[in-house]
Short mmCIF file of C-alpha atoms and ligand atoms in Angstrom, two decimals:
data_model
loop_
_atom_site.label_atom_id
_atom_site.label_comp_id
_atom_site.label_asym_id
_atom_site.label_seq_id
_atom_site.Cartn_x
_atom_site.Cartn_y
_atom_site.Cartn_z
CA UNK Z 1 -7.44 -21.34 -16.42
CA UNK Z 2 -9.00 -24.70 -15.55
CA UNK Z 3 -5.57 -26.07 -14.66
CA UNK Z 4 -4.92 -23.08 -12.38
CA UNK Z 5 -8.38 -23.42 -10.85
CA UNK Z 6 -7.72 -27.07 -10.08
CA UNK Z 7 -4.64 -26.29 -7.94
CA UNK Z 8 -6.03 -23.29 -6.01
CA UNK Z 9 -7.46 -24.20 -2.59
CA UNK Z 10 -8.54 -20.66 -1.72
CA UNK Z 11 -10.81 -18.52 -3.90
CA UNK Z 12 -10.12 -17.66 -7.55
CA UNK Z 13 -12.08 -14.95 -9.34
CA UNK Z 14 -11.58 -14.99 -13.08
CA UNK Z 15 -11.48 -11.76 -15.11
CA UNK Z 16 -12.02 -9.86 -11.87
CA UNK Z 17 -12.35 -6.04 -12.04
CA UNK Z 18 -9.62 -4.51 -9.88
CA UNK Z 19 -11.94 -1.59 -9.20
CA UNK Z 20 -13.45 -3.93 -6.58
CA UNK Z 21 -10.10 -4.30 -4.83
CA UNK Z 22 -8.67 -0.78 -4.75
CA UNK Z 23 -9.58 2.14 -2.50
CA UNK Z 24 -9.75 4.31 -5.63
CA UNK Z 25 -12.47 2.03 -7.01
CA UNK Z 26 -10.54 2.12 -10.29
CA UNK Z 27 -8.92 -0.59 -12.43
CA UNK Z 28 -9.75 -3.04 -15.20
CA UNK Z 29 -9.84 -6.83 -14.84
CA UNK Z 30 -7.03 -9.10 -13.70
CA UNK Z 31 -6.82 -12.51 -15.41
CA UNK Z 32 -7.31 -14.05 -11.95
CA UNK Z 33 -7.68 -12.54 -8.49
CA UNK Z 34 -6.70 -15.15 -5.93
CA UNK Z 35 -7.12 -15.25 -2.19
CA UNK Z 36 -4.84 -18.15 -1.26
CA UNK Z 37 -5.89 -20.48 1.54
CA UNK Z 38 -2.49 -20.87 3.17
CA UNK Z 39 1.27 -21.01 2.54
CA UNK Z 40 0.99 -24.27 0.66
CA UNK Z 41 -1.56 -22.75 -1.66
CA UNK Z 42 0.70 -19.74 -2.26
CA UNK Z 43 3.60 -22.07 -3.03
CA UNK Z 44 1.58 -24.09 -5.58
CA UNK Z 45 0.25 -20.96 -7.29
CA UNK Z 46 3.72 -19.40 -7.54
CA UNK Z 47 5.26 -22.59 -8.94
CA UNK Z 48 2.41 -22.86 -11.48
CA UNK Z 49 2.85 -19.24 -12.55
CA UNK Z 50 6.62 -19.61 -12.88
CA UNK Z 51 6.20 -22.79 -14.95
CA UNK Z 52 3.77 -21.13 -17.37
CA UNK Z 53 5.51 -17.72 -17.24
CA UNK Z 54 2.41 -15.92 -16.01
CA UNK Z 55 3.18 -12.64 -14.22
CA UNK Z 56 2.03 -12.53 -10.58
CA UNK Z 57 1.32 -9.31 -8.66
CA UNK Z 58 1.12 -9.19 -4.86
CA UNK Z 59 -1.31 -6.73 -3.35
CA UNK Z 60 -2.82 -6.10 0.07
CA UNK Z 61 -6.08 -4.18 0.21
CA UNK Z 62 -5.23 -1.83 -2.68
CA UNK Z 63 -5.21 1.39 -0.64
CA UNK Z 64 -2.04 2.68 -2.24
CA UNK Z 65 -2.63 1.40 -5.76
CA UNK Z 66 -3.60 2.79 -9.15
CA UNK Z 67 -4.49 -0.01 -11.57
CA UNK Z 68 -4.82 0.70 -15.30
CA UNK Z 69 -8.26 0.75 -16.96
CA UNK Z 70 -6.81 -1.98 -19.23
CA UNK Z 71 -6.44 -4.25 -16.23
CA UNK Z 72 -3.67 -6.67 -15.29
CA UNK Z 73 -2.36 -9.33 -17.63
CA UNK Z 74 -1.48 -11.63 -14.81
CA UNK Z 75 -2.52 -13.22 -11.54
CA UNK Z 76 -3.17 -11.03 -8.51
CA UNK Z 77 -2.48 -12.65 -5.15
CA UNK Z 78 -3.72 -11.03 -1.95
CA UNK Z 79 -3.51 -12.27 1.66
CA UNK Z 80 -6.13 -9.71 2.77
CA UNK Z 81 -8.96 -12.21 3.32
CA UNK Z 82 -7.06 -15.28 4.47
CA UNK Z 83 -3.63 -14.81 6.08
CA UNK Z 84 -5.02 -13.50 9.36
CA UNK Z 85 -3.04 -15.22 12.12
CA UNK Z 86 -2.40 -12.73 14.92
CA UNK Z 87 -0.95 -13.14 18.42
CA UNK Z 88 0.25 -10.76 21.13
CA UNK Z 89 2.22 -12.12 24.07
CA UNK Z 90 3.68 -9.64 26.56
CA UNK Z 91 5.32 -7.03 24.27
CA UNK Z 92 5.69 -9.30 21.23
CA UNK Z 93 3.38 -9.40 18.23
CA UNK Z 94 3.30 -11.99 15.47
CA UNK Z 95 0.96 -11.24 12.59
CA UNK Z 96 0.37 -12.59 9.10
CA UNK Z 97 0.44 -10.15 6.20
CA UNK Z 98 -3.35 -10.17 5.67
CA UNK Z 99 -4.05 -8.74 9.14
CA UNK Z 100 -5.34 -5.20 8.82
CA UNK Z 101 -2.94 -2.57 10.15
CA UNK Z 102 -5.85 -1.05 12.11
CA UNK Z 103 -6.24 -4.28 14.09
CA UNK Z 104 -2.56 -4.29 15.02
CA UNK Z 105 -2.78 -0.69 16.15
CA UNK Z 106 -5.96 -1.18 18.21
CA UNK Z 107 -4.85 -4.43 19.85
CA UNK Z 108 -1.50 -2.95 20.86
CA UNK Z 109 -3.14 0.19 22.30
CA UNK Z 110 -5.52 -2.03 24.32
CA UNK Z 111 -2.50 -3.65 25.99
CA UNK Z 112 -0.76 -0.33 26.72
CA UNK Z 113 1.93 -1.03 24.13
CA UNK Z 114 3.42 1.97 22.36
CA UNK Z 115 4.97 2.21 18.88
CA UNK Z 116 2.06 1.88 16.47
CA UNK Z 117 -0.55 4.33 17.81
CA UNK Z 118 0.39 7.17 15.42
CA UNK Z 119 -0.59 4.86 12.52
CA UNK Z 120 -4.22 4.87 13.64
CA UNK Z 121 -6.41 5.39 10.57
CA UNK Z 122 -3.87 4.29 7.94
CA UNK Z 123 -5.86 1.86 5.77
CA UNK Z 124 -4.49 -1.42 4.47
CA UNK Z 125 -2.91 -4.71 5.43
CA UNK Z 126 0.27 -5.38 7.37
CA UNK Z 127 1.96 -6.64 4.15
CA UNK Z 128 1.20 -3.41 2.30
CA UNK Z 129 2.29 -1.31 5.30
CA UNK Z 130 5.68 -3.07 5.40
CA UNK Z 131 6.32 -2.69 1.68
CA UNK Z 132 5.36 0.99 1.84
CA UNK Z 133 6.99 1.54 5.24
CA UNK Z 134 3.69 3.20 6.11
CA UNK Z 135 4.06 6.15 8.42
CA UNK Z 136 2.14 8.98 9.98
CA UNK Z 137 2.59 11.67 12.62
CA UNK Z 138 6.20 10.73 13.36
CA UNK Z 139 5.80 6.92 13.50
CA UNK Z 140 6.69 4.28 10.91
CA UNK Z 141 5.71 0.60 10.79
CA UNK Z 142 9.41 -0.39 10.63
CA UNK Z 143 10.32 1.28 13.95
CA UNK Z 144 9.60 -1.70 16.20
CA UNK Z 145 9.92 -4.46 13.60
CA UNK Z 146 11.97 -7.54 14.51
CA UNK Z 147 11.73 -9.76 11.42
CA UNK Z 148 9.71 -10.60 8.31
CA UNK Z 149 9.09 -13.98 6.62
CA UNK Z 150 8.66 -13.94 2.85
CA UNK Z 151 8.20 -16.42 0.00
CA UNK Z 152 9.95 -15.72 -3.29
CA UNK Z 153 8.13 -16.25 -6.56
CA UNK Z 154 10.21 -19.43 -6.93
CA UNK Z 155 8.64 -20.74 -3.73
CA UNK Z 156 11.67 -20.25 -1.44
CA UNK Z 157 11.05 -19.24 2.17
CA UNK Z 158 13.29 -16.58 3.71
CA UNK Z 159 13.35 -14.70 6.97
CA UNK Z 160 14.81 -11.19 7.12
CA UNK Z 161 15.89 -9.51 10.33
CA UNK Z 162 14.74 -5.91 10.46
CA UNK Z 163 18.33 -4.64 10.21
CA UNK Z 164 18.74 -6.49 6.90
CA UNK Z 165 15.89 -4.58 5.27
CA UNK Z 166 16.42 -0.99 4.08
CA UNK Z 167 13.58 1.23 5.22
CA UNK Z 168 13.23 4.93 4.60
CA UNK Z 169 10.42 7.39 3.95
CA UNK Z 170 7.71 5.37 2.12
CA UNK Z 171 10.38 2.91 0.93
CA UNK Z 172 11.46 -0.62 1.73
CA UNK Z 173 13.96 -2.87 -0.02
CA UNK Z 174 11.55 -5.83 -0.47
CA UNK Z 175 11.68 -7.02 -4.07
CA UNK Z 176 8.55 -7.24 -6.19
CA UNK Z 177 8.99 -11.03 -6.39
CA UNK Z 178 8.86 -11.40 -2.58
CA UNK Z 179 5.47 -12.18 -1.05
CA UNK Z 180 5.32 -11.05 2.56
CA UNK Z 181 3.88 -13.78 4.77
CA UNK Z 182 4.37 -12.73 8.37
CA UNK Z 183 6.09 -10.20 10.62
CA UNK Z 184 7.18 -9.96 14.24
CA UNK Z 185 7.31 -6.81 16.36
CA UNK Z 186 8.51 -5.99 19.86
CA UNK Z 187 6.71 -2.97 21.29
CA UNK Z 188 7.32 -1.02 24.52
CA UNK Z 189 5.02 -0.66 27.50
CA UNK Z 190 3.77 2.84 28.14
CA UNK Z 191 1.21 4.59 30.31
CA UNK Z 192 -2.29 4.55 28.80
CA UNK Z 193 -2.49 8.38 29.10
CA UNK Z 194 0.58 8.96 26.91
CA UNK Z 195 -0.53 6.39 24.31
CA UNK Z 196 -4.04 7.80 24.22
CA UNK Z 197 -2.72 11.36 23.73
CA UNK Z 198 -0.55 10.30 20.76
CA UNK Z 199 -3.43 8.31 19.26
CA UNK Z 200 -5.78 11.25 19.69
CA UNK Z 201 -3.36 13.66 18.01
CA UNK Z 202 -2.90 11.35 15.05
CA UNK Z 203 -6.60 10.69 14.72
CA UNK Z 204 -7.71 14.30 14.81
CA UNK Z 205 -4.79 15.42 12.58
CA UNK Z 206 -5.95 12.90 9.99
CA UNK Z 207 -9.59 14.00 10.18
CA UNK Z 208 -8.64 17.67 9.81
CA UNK Z 209 -6.11 17.27 6.98
CA UNK Z 210 -7.48 14.52 4.76
CA UNK Z 211 -10.55 14.38 2.49
CA UNK Z 212 -11.73 11.12 4.05
CA UNK Z 213 -15.27 11.22 2.61
CA UNK Z 214 -14.00 10.50 -0.90
CA UNK Z 215 -12.30 7.55 -2.56
CA UNK Z 216 -8.55 8.02 -2.90
CA UNK Z 217 -5.25 6.20 -2.44
CA UNK Z 218 -3.93 8.67 0.13
CA UNK Z 219 -1.01 10.87 -0.90
CA UNK Z 220 -0.22 10.52 -4.59
CA UNK Z 221 3.35 11.87 -4.40
CA UNK Z 222 6.11 11.58 -1.81
CA UNK Z 223 6.96 14.85 -0.12
CA UNK Z 224 10.16 16.28 -1.62
CA UNK Z 225 12.88 17.31 0.87
CA UNK Z 226 11.99 20.96 1.44
CA UNK Z 227 8.26 21.22 0.73
CA UNK Z 228 5.15 19.10 1.06
CA UNK Z 229 3.92 17.87 -2.34
CA UNK Z 230 0.43 19.18 -1.50
CA UNK Z 231 1.85 22.66 -0.87
CA UNK Z 232 3.62 22.69 -4.26
CA UNK Z 233 0.54 21.45 -6.14
CA UNK Z 234 -1.55 24.08 -4.39
CA UNK Z 235 1.00 26.80 -5.27
CA UNK Z 236 0.77 26.01 -8.99
CA UNK Z 237 -2.97 26.56 -8.75
CA UNK Z 238 -4.12 22.97 -9.25
CA UNK Z 239 -6.30 22.50 -6.14
CA UNK Z 240 -9.74 21.55 -7.42
CA UNK Z 241 -8.49 20.75 -10.97
CA UNK Z 242 -10.97 18.22 -12.30
CA UNK Z 243 -10.88 15.85 -15.28
CA UNK Z 244 -14.06 13.81 -15.59
CA UNK Z 245 -14.72 12.36 -12.14
CA UNK Z 246 -11.09 12.68 -11.01
CA UNK Z 247 -10.16 15.72 -8.95
CA UNK Z 248 -7.16 17.15 -7.15
CA UNK Z 249 -8.75 17.57 -3.74
CA UNK Z 250 -9.64 21.11 -2.69
CA UNK Z 251 -8.99 19.94 0.87
CA UNK Z 252 -5.50 18.42 0.44
CA UNK Z 253 -3.82 18.87 -2.96
CA UNK Z 254 -1.75 15.66 -2.67
CA UNK Z 255 -4.96 13.59 -2.51
CA UNK Z 256 -6.50 12.93 -5.92
CA UNK Z 257 -10.07 11.77 -5.48
CA UNK Z 258 -12.58 9.72 -7.42
CA UNK Z 259 -16.01 11.32 -7.40
CA UNK Z 260 -17.66 8.14 -8.65
CA UNK Z 261 -16.70 7.05 -12.14
CA UNK Z 262 -13.13 8.29 -12.53
CA UNK Z 263 -10.87 6.23 -14.79
CA UNK Z 264 -7.18 5.53 -14.34
CA UNK Z 265 -6.45 7.65 -17.41
CA UNK Z 266 -8.15 10.64 -15.78
CA UNK Z 267 -6.04 10.17 -12.63
CA UNK Z 268 -2.84 9.74 -14.68
CA UNK Z 269 -3.64 12.90 -16.64
CA UNK Z 270 -3.88 14.81 -13.35
CA UNK Z 271 -0.59 13.21 -12.26
CA UNK Z 272 1.11 14.34 -15.48
CA UNK Z 273 -0.26 17.87 -15.17
CA UNK Z 274 0.81 18.19 -11.51
CA UNK Z 275 4.30 16.90 -12.29
CA UNK Z 276 4.69 19.24 -15.25
CA UNK Z 277 3.46 22.39 -13.50
CA UNK Z 278 5.50 21.77 -10.33
CA UNK Z 279 8.62 21.04 -12.37
CA UNK Z 280 8.19 24.14 -14.53
CA UNK Z 281 7.53 26.48 -11.61
CA UNK Z 282 9.79 25.04 -8.88
CA UNK Z 283 12.27 22.83 -10.78
CA UNK Z 284 11.24 19.97 -8.44
CA UNK Z 285 10.50 16.49 -9.77
CA UNK Z 286 7.59 14.95 -7.89
CA UNK Z 287 7.99 11.23 -7.30
CA UNK Z 288 4.97 8.94 -7.04
CA UNK Z 289 4.17 7.45 -3.64
CA UNK Z 290 1.29 5.35 -4.98
CA UNK Z 291 2.17 2.13 -6.79
CA UNK Z 292 0.89 1.52 -10.29
CA UNK Z 293 0.07 -1.73 -12.09
CA UNK Z 294 -0.83 -2.43 -15.69
CA UNK Z 295 0.46 0.75 -17.38
CA UNK Z 296 2.66 1.04 -20.44
CA UNK Z 297 6.14 2.45 -19.87
CA UNK Z 298 6.13 6.28 -19.92
CA UNK Z 299 2.36 6.49 -19.48
CA UNK Z 300 2.93 8.05 -16.08
CA UNK Z 301 6.62 8.78 -16.11
CA UNK Z 302 6.25 11.75 -18.50
CA UNK Z 303 8.22 14.77 -17.18
CA UNK Z 304 10.60 12.61 -15.12
C1 FAD X 401 -7.48 7.71 2.98
C2 FAD X 401 -6.07 7.16 2.94
C3 FAD X 401 -5.14 7.64 3.87
C4 FAD X 401 -3.83 7.15 3.85
N1 FAD X 401 -2.94 7.63 4.77
C5 FAD X 401 -1.68 7.14 4.81
C6 FAD X 401 -0.73 7.59 5.78
O1 FAD X 401 -1.03 8.41 6.63
N2 FAD X 401 0.51 7.06 5.76
C7 FAD X 401 0.89 6.11 4.85
O2 FAD X 401 2.04 5.65 4.88
N3 FAD X 401 0.02 5.67 3.89
C8 FAD X 401 -1.24 6.15 3.86
N4 FAD X 401 -2.13 5.70 2.90
C9 FAD X 401 -1.68 4.74 1.86
C10 FAD X 401 -1.93 3.26 2.23
O3 FAD X 401 -2.94 3.15 3.20
C11 FAD X 401 -0.65 2.59 2.76
O4 FAD X 401 0.39 2.67 1.82
C12 FAD X 401 -0.91 1.11 3.11
O5 FAD X 401 0.14 0.66 3.92
C13 FAD X 401 -1.06 0.20 1.90
O6 FAD X 401 -1.52 -1.08 2.36
P1 FAD X 401 -2.34 -2.06 1.38
O7 FAD X 401 -2.53 -3.35 2.07
O8 FAD X 401 -3.58 -1.39 0.93
O9 FAD X 401 -1.29 -2.21 0.21
P2 FAD X 401 -1.55 -2.16 -1.37
O10 FAD X 401 -1.99 -0.78 -1.74
O11 FAD X 401 -2.40 -3.29 -1.78
O12 FAD X 401 -0.06 -2.40 -1.91
C14 FAD X 401 0.95 -1.45 -1.66
C15 FAD X 401 2.29 -2.05 -2.12
O13 FAD X 401 2.61 -3.16 -1.29
C16 FAD X 401 2.77 -4.35 -2.06
N5 FAD X 401 2.21 -5.45 -1.25
C17 FAD X 401 1.03 -5.44 -0.54
N6 FAD X 401 0.88 -6.58 0.15
C18 FAD X 401 1.97 -7.36 -0.13
C19 FAD X 401 2.42 -8.65 0.29
N7 FAD X 401 1.73 -9.41 1.15
N8 FAD X 401 3.60 -9.11 -0.19
C20 FAD X 401 4.33 -8.38 -1.05
N9 FAD X 401 3.97 -7.16 -1.48
C21 FAD X 401 2.81 -6.64 -1.02
C22 FAD X 401 2.03 -4.10 -3.37
O14 FAD X 401 2.61 -4.82 -4.43
C23 FAD X 401 2.26 -2.58 -3.54
O15 FAD X 401 3.53 -2.34 -4.11
C24 FAD X 401 -3.44 6.17 2.89
C25 FAD X 401 -4.39 5.69 1.97
C26 FAD X 401 -5.70 6.18 2.00
C27 FAD X 401 -6.70 5.63 1.02
#
């Protein structure tokens, strides 16, 4: 650890509880939670980890993550506090992966640029939004994307054009060993009235439909083709199902919430139950939208 500490220029928190870095407020300690200072720092950390065969996990602000109570046997690297470069010129945006999505949305609305306003209220960083292809109310982060710069875990820099990345519903083809550094967008000018209407619709839709007072990671499952996951979970009678401090929201059954001291095993138990009941009643396999770190194989995949 001392050797790692000596090469890191940013901040390194040893044995850091991941509950402090996830919107669920759940997750045991990572060996090291690092906020790198800059690209050089990222490069040195990745080369160090490769040399000593230490697993590295890239996260943003943890708003789509369930981390195991047993923690993460590896280094966690997040740009959320440091990679914050952001520039808008005419219709073009350049932003580093640690910029919050909310900032991108607000700054583009201010300049009467359309394309991101329906994402108002989606938590998280730009890096996380790109990996998840975050979307809401008909818009997706990939719609006006031009290119993305990444660094591989071997320290190589690459730039992808948008057309070279596969994006679909809550999916992108970035590999888990690719750290997103920066992205470029080209938005369109639009009248402030139209942008404001779209923003308003998204904002009030979110407030009506989502249990925003409680800790969650947003939708737990992707919506299957024909039905919303929340509808199916509701139909099998699981709305309000509670294990310890973890609950399937009574407000929106695809949001599982932490009432205070929920553990990852309580959330995973609810996930297993929802998958099982929906499969047995509807013959539909629910697929996780949230990303998981630190679990044993099959701990969550039961009933797949
Ligand atoms: C209340 C609430 C409402 C939500 N509503 C929506 C919604 O309407 N639509 C929607 O799409 N999502 C929604 N979400 C989910 C979440 O906000 C998005 O998925 C968000 O884009 C995740 O960003 P993040 O920075 O928190 O990523 P994280 O949760 O930290 O990570 C998500 C994934 O991205 C990877 N990743 C993150 N940063 C990097 C990086 N720099 N380089 C490489 N990989 C990286 C991680 O490894 C992980 O696989 C909601 C969540 C909450 C809590």
